[in-house]
Amino acid sequence: MASKYQKFPPQSQETQPGKQYLMNPLPISTNPQYKPSNKLQGKVALVTGGDSGIGRAVCYYFALEGANVAFTYVKGPEDRDADDALALIREAAKENDAGEPIAILADLRLGEDECKKVVDKVVSQFGCIDVLVNNAAVQYYKENIEDITEGQLRTTFEINIFAYIFMAKHAMKHMKEGSSIINSSSALAYIGEQTLVDYSSTKGAIVSFTRSLGLQLIKRGIRVNGVAPGPIWTPLEVASLPVDRVVTFGKEAAMDRAGQPFELAPSYVFLASNECSSYLTGQFLHPNGGMIVNA
């Protein structure tokens, strides 16, 4: 069988989490063959980092399923991506009787107060939160641990795990029985990556956080699960990896290619829908192109 692998054009970006509109080729957020079935009709969903990559696809699919969608983005590098995401989500919302989506400017590394402000804005707009997707992340390529500065380490943990905890802490106050929290981890949480030590460490922390909070919230009827993707073509990769790694991105997967954001989004829909995944909590789905992980 011939390999499906194709190299990506050489490219790089200077700021994280990266600009989707500058990527070549553009990530694919939609799949015209997907058939929605009102799995999230009338629900309120908040997605961090929803302007691009995996987050944008998740927002779009949630709107296809009838959810009222809010997402966060970072000012400056993501302004255009946020506008593009809003237009895409708005189109899906109109077709499926969902409310007007909202984009919330936020820098989640600022801590608990910033996370609470995001939650408060969503509740002010929609009245509650039924689904929280913790998805925003940064990663920094370093070949030696000696090159990881304290500032980098703090930023990585503040965005990749601290914000997840703070968002859950405040969102759950506005959740009822049947609600869902979904955390984005990574295959690297299970297999590691020698050039992404601090990033992989935060993704491992997300796994433990998900399993622990899932147990704690059983009594409240709130499920906590996660998705641990393999190599997915998103702005984060172009903004953080050296060009030679970008060109061969996805080669490490058994399917011999990078995944696209639209290939992950149905996993989030499944976990968000109480009708589909009511007996799952503390668990992870692994859309990773055949990578072997000890899950």
XYZ file of N, CA and C in Angstrom, residues 113-226:
342
model
N -8.414 35.141 38.368
C -9.345 36.249 38.131
C -9.731 36.343 36.658
N -8.755 36.145 35.767
C -9.043 36.200 34.334
C -9.983 35.075 33.926
N -9.760 33.893 34.457
C -10.623 32.758 34.150
C -12.045 32.998 34.650
N -12.156 33.549 35.846
C -13.482 33.854 36.393
C -14.216 34.883 35.539
N -13.481 35.884 35.031
C -14.098 36.896 34.172
C -14.681 36.261 32.917
N -13.963 35.298 32.350
C -14.460 34.607 31.158
C -15.770 33.886 31.481
N -15.758 33.132 32.552
C -16.960 32.396 32.956
C -18.120 33.353 33.199
N -17.861 34.444 33.890
C -18.915 35.412 34.199
C -19.530 35.999 32.927
N -18.699 36.246 31.910
C -19.210 36.796 30.651
C -20.131 35.801 29.946
N -19.741 34.548 29.976
C -20.572 33.521 29.332
C -21.911 33.393 30.055
N -21.869 33.363 31.371
C -23.095 33.230 32.160
C -23.981 34.459 31.998
N -23.364 35.630 31.901
C -24.138 36.853 31.685
C -24.867 36.811 30.350
N -24.217 36.209 29.342
C -24.801 36.142 28.007
C -25.845 35.028 27.882
N -25.521 33.852 28.429
C -26.346 32.673 28.167
C -27.035 32.093 29.406
N -26.645 32.534 30.599
C -27.330 32.092 31.805
C -26.743 30.900 32.525
N -25.948 30.093 31.836
C -25.365 28.911 32.456
C -24.220 28.408 31.577
N -23.579 27.323 32.005
C -22.599 26.621 31.179
C -22.900 25.131 31.279
N -23.092 24.491 30.147
C -23.351 23.052 30.112
C -22.115 22.253 29.728
N -21.253 22.859 28.923
C -20.047 22.172 28.457
C -18.863 23.134 28.532
N -17.812 22.708 29.213
C -16.558 23.455 29.232
C -15.498 22.629 28.531
N -14.853 23.216 27.525
C -13.715 22.576 26.865
C -12.465 23.383 27.170
N -11.585 22.815 27.970
C -10.275 23.409 28.226
C -9.331 22.974 27.106
N -8.919 23.933 26.290
C -8.187 23.574 25.080
C -6.966 24.448 24.810
N -6.945 25.674 25.301
C -5.837 26.594 25.005
C -4.512 26.014 25.498
N -3.441 26.238 24.718
C -2.136 25.683 25.098
C -1.009 26.402 24.372
N 0.172 26.294 24.967
C 1.412 26.717 24.313
C 2.425 25.589 24.440
N 3.412 25.587 23.548
C 4.515 24.638 23.667
C 5.785 25.284 23.119
N 6.915 24.922 23.715
C 8.198 25.504 23.341
C 9.209 24.386 23.086
N 9.792 24.415 21.913
C 10.761 23.398 21.507
C 12.116 23.708 22.125
N 12.610 22.797 22.949
C 13.928 22.936 23.560
C 14.611 21.567 23.558
N 15.807 21.508 22.987
C 16.496 20.228 22.901
C 17.137 19.814 24.219
N 17.396 20.789 25.121
C 18.028 20.490 26.396
C 17.246 21.124 27.536
N 17.106 20.406 28.629
C 16.383 20.940 29.780
C 17.071 22.177 30.338
N 18.388 22.289 30.113
C 19.122 23.469 30.577
C 18.637 24.752 29.908
N 17.976 24.604 28.757
C 17.509 25.778 28.012
C 16.090 26.205 28.400
N 15.445 25.451 29.283
C 14.104 25.820 29.729
C 14.223 26.831 30.857
N 13.803 28.056 30.585
C 13.896 29.110 31.604
C 12.732 29.011 32.585
N 12.900 29.656 33.719
C 11.812 29.683 34.698
C 10.587 30.379 34.118
N 10.812 31.447 33.351
C 9.692 32.145 32.732
C 8.915 31.263 31.780
N 9.644 30.515 30.931
C 8.973 29.602 30.004
C 8.186 28.533 30.755
N 8.803 27.979 31.791
C 8.154 26.928 32.559
C 6.862 27.437 33.193
N 6.926 28.620 33.777
C 5.738 29.179 34.406
C 4.639 29.436 33.371
N 5.005 30.003 32.227
C 4.009 30.281 31.191
C 3.337 29.003 30.713
N 4.134 27.977 30.468
C 3.583 26.709 29.981
C 2.605 26.111 30.979
N 2.975 26.107 32.243
C 2.087 25.533 33.255
C 0.882 26.431 33.533
N 1.076 27.748 33.506
C -0.039 28.662 33.763
C -1.143 28.516 32.732
N -0.757 28.361 31.458
C -1.752 28.252 30.393
C -2.263 26.825 30.241
N -1.359 25.861 30.293
C -1.706 24.483 29.949
C -2.390 23.685 31.051
N -2.210 24.072 32.318
C -2.860 23.306 33.380
C -3.497 24.201 34.440
N -2.799 25.270 34.878
C -3.414 26.142 35.889
C -4.750 26.677 35.398
N -4.773 27.172 34.161
C -6.013 27.738 33.619
C -7.105 26.684 33.510
N -6.754 25.444 33.223
C -7.744 24.375 33.150
C -8.434 24.207 34.503
N -7.628 24.230 35.564
C -8.177 24.060 36.901
C -9.051 25.250 37.287
N -8.564 26.457 37.013
C -9.335 27.647 37.365
C -10.635 27.741 36.565
N -10.570 27.418 35.279
C -11.792 27.453 34.465
C -12.816 26.463 34.987
N -12.376 25.257 35.325
C -13.294 24.256 35.852
C -13.861 24.699 37.195
N -13.011 25.262 38.038
C -13.436 25.704 39.372
C -14.607 26.668 39.302
N -14.540 27.602 38.358
C -15.582 28.622 38.288
C -16.742 28.218 37.376
N -16.462 27.453 36.328
C -17.541 27.041 35.434
C -18.502 26.088 36.123
N -17.989 25.195 36.959
C -18.847 24.180 37.567
C -19.887 24.783 38.508
N -19.651 26.024 38.963
C -20.641 26.701 39.799
C -21.926 26.975 39.020
N -21.810 26.980 37.709
C -22.954 27.295 36.844
C -23.383 26.084 36.018
N -22.946 24.891 36.438
C -23.291 23.654 35.749
C -24.314 22.869 36.556
N -25.125 22.130 35.847
C -26.108 21.271 36.506
C -25.823 19.816 36.150
N -26.576 18.933 36.749
C -26.430 17.505 36.458
C -26.568 17.257 34.963
N -25.673 16.441 34.422
C -25.656 16.166 32.986
C -24.669 17.013 32.218
N -24.017 17.965 32.893
C -23.015 18.812 32.241
C -21.708 18.054 32.055
N -20.802 18.669 31.283
C -19.578 17.968 30.898
C -18.394 18.917 30.840
N -17.267 18.456 31.365
C -15.987 19.154 31.217
C -15.083 18.270 30.370
N -14.474 18.863 29.353
C -13.604 18.112 28.446
C -12.257 18.815 28.379
N -11.192 18.086 28.670
C -9.842 18.643 28.683
C -9.005 18.102 27.529
N -8.340 18.992 26.824
C -7.452 18.580 25.727
C -6.071 18.254 26.283
N -5.683 16.994 26.171
C -4.339 16.570 26.541
C -3.562 16.288 25.260
N -2.780 15.230 25.218
C -1.971 14.911 24.044
C -1.456 13.490 24.174
N -1.180 12.869 23.043
C -0.507 11.568 23.064
C 0.826 11.660 23.789
N 1.427 12.859 23.806
C 2.727 13.035 24.456
C 2.635 12.864 25.964
N 1.441 12.964 26.530
C 1.268 12.708 27.959
C 1.612 11.265 28.294
N 1.485 10.387 27.310
C 1.691 8.958 27.527
C 3.034 8.456 27.001
N 3.548 9.091 25.949
C 4.797 8.596 25.344
C 5.968 9.546 25.538
N 5.702 10.810 25.919
C 6.763 11.785 26.111
C 7.296 12.333 24.801
N 8.084 13.406 24.901
C 8.744 14.005 23.729
C 9.994 14.726 24.232
N 11.138 14.288 23.786
C 12.385 14.786 24.366
C 12.635 16.268 24.127
N 12.007 16.857 23.127
C 12.211 18.279 22.851
C 11.055 19.152 23.350
N 10.075 18.531 23.994
C 8.922 19.259 24.531
C 8.672 18.790 25.970
N 9.692 18.890 26.795
C 9.634 18.319 28.134
C 8.572 18.990 28.999
N 8.573 20.323 29.043
C 7.606 20.997 29.913
C 6.185 20.874 29.361
N 6.018 20.964 28.055
C 4.701 20.783 27.438
C 4.157 19.393 27.740
N 4.969 18.362 27.511
C 4.529 16.993 27.775
C 4.173 16.805 29.238
N 4.916 17.470 30.117
C 4.631 17.370 31.551
C 3.262 17.948 31.882
N 2.911 19.069 31.276
C 1.590 19.639 31.537
C 0.494 18.743 30.989
N 0.742 18.097 29.875
C -0.276 17.215 29.302
C -0.485 15.983 30.169
N 0.594 15.514 30.813
C 0.438 14.442 31.778
C -0.357 14.897 32.988
N -0.116 16.133 33.425
C -0.873 16.688 34.551
C -2.355 16.781 34.219
N -2.671 17.101 32.968
C -4.070 17.191 32.549
C -4.762 15.833 32.678
N -4.052 14.769 32.356
C -4.631 13.427 32.492
C -4.991 13.143 33.947
N -4.065 13.409 34.860
C -4.328 13.163 36.275
C -5.426 14.075 36.813
N -5.401 15.326 36.374
C -6.446 16.276 36.781
C -7.817 15.785 36.331
N -7.912 15.327 35.102
C -9.178 14.853 34.553
C -9.704 13.653 35.327
N -8.837 12.694 35.598
C -9.269 11.499 36.311
C -9.679 11.821 37.745
N -8.960 12.719 38.393
C -9.265 13.063 39.787
C -10.547 13.877 39.898
N -10.682 14.916 39.052
C -11.886 15.736 39.104
C -13.104 14.933 38.674
N -12.914 14.017 37.733
C -14.018 13.165 37.312
C -14.602 12.386 38.476
N -13.731 11.850 39.334
C -14.195 11.124 40.512
C -14.904 12.060 41.491
N -14.343 13.256 41.679
C -14.904 14.194 42.641
C -16.312 14.652 42.254
N -16.552 14.814 40.949
C -17.817 15.414 40.504
C -18.904 14.396 40.180
N -18.620 13.124 40.381
C -19.656 12.112 40.134
C -20.906 12.425 40.950
N -20.711 12.805 42.200
C -21.861 13.064 43.086
C -22.695 14.249 42.624
N -22.117 15.096 41.780
C -22.861 16.245 41.263
C -23.420 15.995 39.865
N -23.140 14.817 39.319
C -23.657 14.469 38.005
C -22.954 15.175 36.863
N -21.739 15.666 37.118
C -20.941 16.330 36.079
C -19.823 15.389 35.650
N -19.751 15.106 34.368
C -18.726 14.199 33.844
C -17.490 14.990 33.409
N -16.310 14.417 33.647
C -15.048 15.056 33.273
C -14.232 14.053 32.464
N -13.992 14.368 31.197
C -13.244 13.483 30.318
C -12.249 14.295 29.487
N -11.552 13.642 28.587
C -10.573 14.356 27.792
C -10.302 13.704 26.454
